[in-house]
Short mmCIF file of C-alpha atoms in Angstrom, two decimals:
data_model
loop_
_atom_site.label_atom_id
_atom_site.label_comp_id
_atom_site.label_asym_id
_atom_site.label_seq_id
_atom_site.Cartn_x
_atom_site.Cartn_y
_atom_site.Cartn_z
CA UNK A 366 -53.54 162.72 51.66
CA UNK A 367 -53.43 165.64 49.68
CA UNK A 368 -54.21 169.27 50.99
CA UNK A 369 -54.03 171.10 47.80
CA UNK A 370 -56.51 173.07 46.68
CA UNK A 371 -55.48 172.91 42.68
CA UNK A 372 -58.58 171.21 40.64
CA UNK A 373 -57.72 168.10 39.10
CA UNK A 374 -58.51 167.10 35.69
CA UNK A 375 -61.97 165.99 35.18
CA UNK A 376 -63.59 163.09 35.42
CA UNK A 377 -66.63 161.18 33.32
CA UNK A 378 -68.33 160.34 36.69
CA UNK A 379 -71.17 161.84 38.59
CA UNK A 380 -71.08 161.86 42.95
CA UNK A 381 -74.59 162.60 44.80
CA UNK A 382 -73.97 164.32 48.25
CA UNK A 383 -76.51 164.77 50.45
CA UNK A 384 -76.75 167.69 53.37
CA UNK A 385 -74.20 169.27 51.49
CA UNK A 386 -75.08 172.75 52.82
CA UNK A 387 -72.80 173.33 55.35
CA UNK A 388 -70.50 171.15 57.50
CA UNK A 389 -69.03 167.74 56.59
CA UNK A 390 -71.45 167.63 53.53
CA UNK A 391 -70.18 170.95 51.98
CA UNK A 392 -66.38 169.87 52.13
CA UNK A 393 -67.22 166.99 50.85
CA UNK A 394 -68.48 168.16 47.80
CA UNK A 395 -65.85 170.47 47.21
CA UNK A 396 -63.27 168.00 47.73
CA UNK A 397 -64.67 165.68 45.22
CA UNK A 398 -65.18 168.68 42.49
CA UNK A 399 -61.26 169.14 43.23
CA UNK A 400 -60.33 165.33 42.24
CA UNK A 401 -61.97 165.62 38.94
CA UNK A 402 -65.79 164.35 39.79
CA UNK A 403 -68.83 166.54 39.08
CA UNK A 404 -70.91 166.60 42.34
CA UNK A 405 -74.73 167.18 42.80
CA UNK A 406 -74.78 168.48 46.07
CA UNK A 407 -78.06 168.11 47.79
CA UNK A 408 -79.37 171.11 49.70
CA UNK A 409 -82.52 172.30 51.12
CA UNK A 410 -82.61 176.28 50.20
CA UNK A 411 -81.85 178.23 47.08
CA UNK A 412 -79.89 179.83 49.24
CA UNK A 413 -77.52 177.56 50.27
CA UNK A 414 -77.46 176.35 46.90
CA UNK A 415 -76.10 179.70 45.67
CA UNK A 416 -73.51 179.60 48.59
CA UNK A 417 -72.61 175.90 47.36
CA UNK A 418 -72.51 176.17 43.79
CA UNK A 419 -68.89 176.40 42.08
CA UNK A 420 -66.96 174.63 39.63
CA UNK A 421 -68.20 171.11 39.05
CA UNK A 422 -70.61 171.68 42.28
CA UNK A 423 -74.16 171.41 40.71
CA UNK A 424 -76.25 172.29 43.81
CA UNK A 425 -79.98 170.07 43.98
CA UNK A 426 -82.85 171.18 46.10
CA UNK A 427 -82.94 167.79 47.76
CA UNK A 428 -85.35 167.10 51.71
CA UNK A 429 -84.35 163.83 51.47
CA UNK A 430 -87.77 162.89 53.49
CA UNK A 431 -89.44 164.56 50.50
CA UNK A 432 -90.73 162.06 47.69
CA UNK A 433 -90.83 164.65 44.92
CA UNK A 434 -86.90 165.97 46.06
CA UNK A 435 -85.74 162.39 45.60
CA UNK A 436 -87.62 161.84 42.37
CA UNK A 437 -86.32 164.97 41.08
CA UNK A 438 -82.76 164.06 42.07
CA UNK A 439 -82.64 160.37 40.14
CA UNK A 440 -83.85 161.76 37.14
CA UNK A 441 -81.07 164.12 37.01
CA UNK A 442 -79.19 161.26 37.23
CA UNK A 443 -81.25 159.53 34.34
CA UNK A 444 -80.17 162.80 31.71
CA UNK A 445 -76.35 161.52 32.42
CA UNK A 446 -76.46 158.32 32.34
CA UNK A 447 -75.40 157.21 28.91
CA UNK A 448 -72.27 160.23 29.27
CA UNK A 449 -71.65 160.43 33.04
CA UNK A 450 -71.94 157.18 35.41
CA UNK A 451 -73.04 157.66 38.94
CA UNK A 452 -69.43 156.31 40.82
CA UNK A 453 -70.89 157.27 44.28
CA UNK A 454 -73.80 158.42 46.41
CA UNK A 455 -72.93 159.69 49.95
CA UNK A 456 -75.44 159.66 51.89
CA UNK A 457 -75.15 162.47 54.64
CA UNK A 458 -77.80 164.54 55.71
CA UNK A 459 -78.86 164.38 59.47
CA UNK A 460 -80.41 165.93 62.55
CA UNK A 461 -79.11 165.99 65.84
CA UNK A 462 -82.48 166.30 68.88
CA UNK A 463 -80.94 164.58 72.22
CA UNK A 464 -83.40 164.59 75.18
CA UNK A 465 -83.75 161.65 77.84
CA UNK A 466 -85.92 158.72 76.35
CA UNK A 467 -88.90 159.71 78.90
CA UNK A 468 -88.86 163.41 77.70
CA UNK A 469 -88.24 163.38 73.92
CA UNK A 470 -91.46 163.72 72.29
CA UNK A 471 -92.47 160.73 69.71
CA UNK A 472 -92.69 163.39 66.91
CA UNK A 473 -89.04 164.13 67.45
CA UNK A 474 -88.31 160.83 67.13
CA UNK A 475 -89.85 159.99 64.29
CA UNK A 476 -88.60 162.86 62.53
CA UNK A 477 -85.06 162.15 63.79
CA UNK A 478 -85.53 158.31 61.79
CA UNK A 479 -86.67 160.02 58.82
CA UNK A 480 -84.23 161.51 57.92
CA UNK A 481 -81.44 159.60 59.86
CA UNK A 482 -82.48 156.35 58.43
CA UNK A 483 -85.88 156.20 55.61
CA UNK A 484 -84.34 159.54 53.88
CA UNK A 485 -81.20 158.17 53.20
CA UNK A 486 -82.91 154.03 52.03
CA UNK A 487 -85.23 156.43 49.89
CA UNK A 488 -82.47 157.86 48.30
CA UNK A 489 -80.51 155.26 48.13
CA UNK A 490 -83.66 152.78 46.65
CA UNK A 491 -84.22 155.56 43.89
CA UNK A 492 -80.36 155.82 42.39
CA UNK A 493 -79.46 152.18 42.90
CA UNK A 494 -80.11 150.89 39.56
CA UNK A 495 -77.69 153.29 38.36
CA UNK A 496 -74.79 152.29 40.57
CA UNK A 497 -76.07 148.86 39.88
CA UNK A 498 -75.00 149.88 36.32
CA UNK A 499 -71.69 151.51 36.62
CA UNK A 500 -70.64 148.81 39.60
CA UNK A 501 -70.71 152.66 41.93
CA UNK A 502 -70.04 153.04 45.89
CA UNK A 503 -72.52 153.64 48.62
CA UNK A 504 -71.07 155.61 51.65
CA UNK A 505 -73.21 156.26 54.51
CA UNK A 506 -72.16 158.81 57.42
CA UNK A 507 -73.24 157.24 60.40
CA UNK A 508 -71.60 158.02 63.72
CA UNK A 509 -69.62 157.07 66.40
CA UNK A 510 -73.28 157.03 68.09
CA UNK A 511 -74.05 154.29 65.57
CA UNK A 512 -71.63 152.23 67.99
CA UNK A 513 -72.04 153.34 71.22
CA UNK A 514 -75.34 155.16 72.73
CA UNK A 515 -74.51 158.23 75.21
CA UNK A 516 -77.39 159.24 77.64
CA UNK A 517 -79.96 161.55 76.38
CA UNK A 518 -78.69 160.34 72.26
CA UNK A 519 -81.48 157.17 72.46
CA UNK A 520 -83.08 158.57 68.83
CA UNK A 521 -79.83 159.58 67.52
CA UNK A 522 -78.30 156.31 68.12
CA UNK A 523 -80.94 154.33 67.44
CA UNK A 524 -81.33 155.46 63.73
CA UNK A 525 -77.57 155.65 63.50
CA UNK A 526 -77.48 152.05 65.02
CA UNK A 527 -79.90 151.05 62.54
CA UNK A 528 -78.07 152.55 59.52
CA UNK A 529 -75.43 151.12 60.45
CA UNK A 530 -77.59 147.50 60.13
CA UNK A 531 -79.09 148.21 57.00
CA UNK A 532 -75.51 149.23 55.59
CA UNK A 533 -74.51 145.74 56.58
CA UNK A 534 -77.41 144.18 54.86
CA UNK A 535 -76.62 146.53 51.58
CA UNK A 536 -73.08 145.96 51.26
CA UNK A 537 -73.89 141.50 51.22
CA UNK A 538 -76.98 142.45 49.06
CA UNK A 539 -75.36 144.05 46.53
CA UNK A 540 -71.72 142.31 46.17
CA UNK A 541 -72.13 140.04 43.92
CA UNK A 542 -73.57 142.99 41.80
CA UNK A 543 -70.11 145.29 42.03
CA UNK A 544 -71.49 147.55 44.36
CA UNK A 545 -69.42 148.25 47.02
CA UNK A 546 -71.13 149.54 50.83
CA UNK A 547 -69.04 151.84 53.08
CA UNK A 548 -69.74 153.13 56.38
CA UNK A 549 -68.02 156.35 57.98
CA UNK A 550 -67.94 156.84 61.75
CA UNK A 551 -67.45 160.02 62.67
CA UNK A 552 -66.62 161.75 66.04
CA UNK A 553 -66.77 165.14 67.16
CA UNK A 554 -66.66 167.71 64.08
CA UNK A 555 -66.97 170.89 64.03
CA UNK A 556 -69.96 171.65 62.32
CA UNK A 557 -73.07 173.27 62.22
CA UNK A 558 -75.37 170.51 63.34
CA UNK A 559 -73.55 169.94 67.19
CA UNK A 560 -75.14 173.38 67.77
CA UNK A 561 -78.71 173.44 66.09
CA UNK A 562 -78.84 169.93 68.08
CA UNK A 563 -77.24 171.46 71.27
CA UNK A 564 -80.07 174.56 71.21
CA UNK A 565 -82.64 171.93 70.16
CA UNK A 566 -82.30 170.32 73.67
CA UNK A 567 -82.67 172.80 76.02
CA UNK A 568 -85.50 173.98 74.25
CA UNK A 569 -86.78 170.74 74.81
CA UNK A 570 -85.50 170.98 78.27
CA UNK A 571 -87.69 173.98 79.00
CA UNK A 572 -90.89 171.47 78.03
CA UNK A 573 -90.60 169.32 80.97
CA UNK A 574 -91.84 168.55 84.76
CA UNK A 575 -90.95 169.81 87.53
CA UNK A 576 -89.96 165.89 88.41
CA UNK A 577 -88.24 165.82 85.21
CA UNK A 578 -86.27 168.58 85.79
CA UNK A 579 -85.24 166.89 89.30
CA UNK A 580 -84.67 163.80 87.49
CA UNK A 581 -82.57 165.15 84.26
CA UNK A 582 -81.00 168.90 84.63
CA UNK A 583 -77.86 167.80 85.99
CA UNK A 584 -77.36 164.71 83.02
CA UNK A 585 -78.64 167.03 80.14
CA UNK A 586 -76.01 169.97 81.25
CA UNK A 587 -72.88 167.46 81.30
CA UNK A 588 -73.97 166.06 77.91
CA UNK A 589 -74.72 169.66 76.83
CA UNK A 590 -71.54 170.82 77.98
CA UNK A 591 -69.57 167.85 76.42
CA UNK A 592 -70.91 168.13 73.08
CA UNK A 593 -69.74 172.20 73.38
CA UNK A 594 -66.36 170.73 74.27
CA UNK A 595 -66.69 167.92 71.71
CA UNK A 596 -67.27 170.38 68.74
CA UNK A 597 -64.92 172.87 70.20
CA UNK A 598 -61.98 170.06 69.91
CA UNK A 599 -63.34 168.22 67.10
CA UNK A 600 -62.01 167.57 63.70
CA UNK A 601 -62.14 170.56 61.03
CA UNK A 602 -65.22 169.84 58.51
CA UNK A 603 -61.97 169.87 55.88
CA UNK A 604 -60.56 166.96 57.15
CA UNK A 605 -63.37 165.45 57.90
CA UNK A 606 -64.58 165.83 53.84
CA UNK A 607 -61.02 165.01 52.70
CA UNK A 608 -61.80 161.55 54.55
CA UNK A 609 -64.75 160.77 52.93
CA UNK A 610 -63.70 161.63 49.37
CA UNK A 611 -61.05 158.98 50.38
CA UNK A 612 -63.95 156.44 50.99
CA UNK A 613 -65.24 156.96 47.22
CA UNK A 614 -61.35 157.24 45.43
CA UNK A 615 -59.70 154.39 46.59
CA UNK A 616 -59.85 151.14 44.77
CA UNK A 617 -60.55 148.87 47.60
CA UNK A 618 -62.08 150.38 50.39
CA UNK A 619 -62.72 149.10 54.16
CA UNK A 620 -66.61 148.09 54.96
CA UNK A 621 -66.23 151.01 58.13
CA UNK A 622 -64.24 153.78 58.65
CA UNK A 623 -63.70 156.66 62.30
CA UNK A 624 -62.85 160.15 61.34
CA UNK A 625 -61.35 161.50 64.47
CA UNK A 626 -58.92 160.19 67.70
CA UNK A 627 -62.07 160.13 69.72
CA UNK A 628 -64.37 157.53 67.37
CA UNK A 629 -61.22 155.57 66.59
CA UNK A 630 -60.38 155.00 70.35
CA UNK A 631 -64.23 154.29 72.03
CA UNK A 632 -65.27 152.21 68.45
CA UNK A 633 -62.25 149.93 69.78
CA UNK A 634 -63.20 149.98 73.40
CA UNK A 635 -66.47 149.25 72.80
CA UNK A 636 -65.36 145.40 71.14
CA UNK A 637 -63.40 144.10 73.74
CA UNK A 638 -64.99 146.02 76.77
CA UNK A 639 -68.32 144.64 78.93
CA UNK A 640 -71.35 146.59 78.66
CA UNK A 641 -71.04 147.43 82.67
CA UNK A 642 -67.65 148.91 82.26
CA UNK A 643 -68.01 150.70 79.17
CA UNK A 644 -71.19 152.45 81.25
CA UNK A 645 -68.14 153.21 83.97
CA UNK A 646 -65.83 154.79 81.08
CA UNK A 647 -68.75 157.02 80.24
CA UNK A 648 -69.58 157.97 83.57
CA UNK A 649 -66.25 158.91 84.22
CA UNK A 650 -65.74 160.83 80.98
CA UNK A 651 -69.30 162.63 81.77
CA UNK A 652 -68.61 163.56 85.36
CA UNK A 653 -66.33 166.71 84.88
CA UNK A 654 -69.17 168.35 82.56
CA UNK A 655 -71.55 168.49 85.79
CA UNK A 656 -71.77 171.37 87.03
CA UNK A 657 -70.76 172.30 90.20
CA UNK A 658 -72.83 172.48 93.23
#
């Protein structure tokens, strides 16, 4: 894998990034502009597009739980169609709220499946036909959470578990069409959303009983504190973009890929382990993120 920063020539193809404001999205997207492909990079804020835009970046005011943003988007696919095919749509915007199931409030979770899991089948449902057309690539940015469900993640994973489904279904939908269905797992990166999520949660935190707060504090510090030391540790957003471009350039790609020692190892355990002790290897891995009494 190449780390050079030197644009490529370009290419005749079109690539649709979602979240591409900061984070895994953004290197995406400039990755891809570097091999040749002129990116629409979704964002949420003129202002962020401004920070986004460059060379073969065209940034796209894209809330991919907004109808209107999505319509928008495929009809800026539509005006290239018969000069630029649509090789790839990666579909990458998330949230991050963690709370325990009993706390998290039903709004949260809703929100947290639209735009973990509807946003990106809305998307994906509106610029299909297209990659029907040019035989394109759909990569989805799941998680290592779309595998294996930490304490206080039940929303998270659950629309990551459920992408993860519907990226199964996709892929043996659209085969025989030339349409090709990737999944990327990733682990802890450093980027933006670990935090928003982290401060999201003790906000949340600050909602709840007094028999809550006897029940929870001590689990929702650990998990806090491991997600600090996750992000702290994690894979650079770089690397983490250079993988995904990889998902979208070469010829015959995997169904699923990790990003990161730490998906790659408990995506593994979790096959050939029992449910009961891959709750003890989580325990154990949680336990020094207690705090001290």
């Amino acid at each position: 894998m190449t780390t050079s920063t030197q644009l490529l020539p370009a290419k005749n193809e079109l690539v649709l990034v979602t979240g591409a404001s900061t984070g895994m999205g953004a290197a995406t997207a400039r990755e891809l502009a570097r091999r040749g492909y002129h990116v629409l990079a979704g964002v949420r804020r003129e202002t962020d597009a401004n920070q986004i835009q460059a060379d073969r970046i065209e940034p796209v005011i894209l809330d991919i739980t907004a109808p209107d943003d999505i319509e928008s988007v495929a009809a800026r696919v539509g005006q290239d169609s018969g000069s630029r095919r649509l090789r790839a749509v990666v579909n990458n915007a998330g949230i991050a709220v963690n709370a325990p199931v009993e706390v998290l409030p039903l709004a949260e979770w809703r929100r947290q499946f639209d735009v973990n899991l509807f946003g990106h089948i809305a998307v994906t449902q509106a610029v299909l036909p297209f990659l029907i057309s040019s035989r394109g690539r759909i990569v989805n940015i799941t998680s290592v959470g779309g595998k294996i469900a930490m304490p206080t993640h039940g929303a998270y994973a659950g629309a990551k578990f459920a992408l993860e489904a519907v990226s199964d279904s996709l892929r043996r939908e659209l085969a025989p069409l030339g349409v090709q269905v990737v999944i990327v797992e990733p682990g802890g990166v450093t980027t933006e959303m670990a935090g928003r999520g982290i401060a999201t949660a003790n906000q949340l935190a600050e909602g709840m009983t007094s028999d809550q707060h006897g029940r929870y504090d001590g689990l929702i510090g650990a998990i806090t504190a491991q997600a600090a030391s996750f992000t702290k540790t994690g894979v650079p957003a770089d690397i983490a973009g250079r993988a995904i471009a990889d998902t979208i350039t070469t010829p015959n790609p995997r169904t699923r890929y990790t990003i990161g020692r730490d998906a790659a190892i408990l995506v593994r355990v979790a096959r050939i382990v029992t449910d009961r002790t891959l709750d003890a290897i989580l325990r154990r891995n949680l336990a020094p993120h207690y705090a001290k009494r």
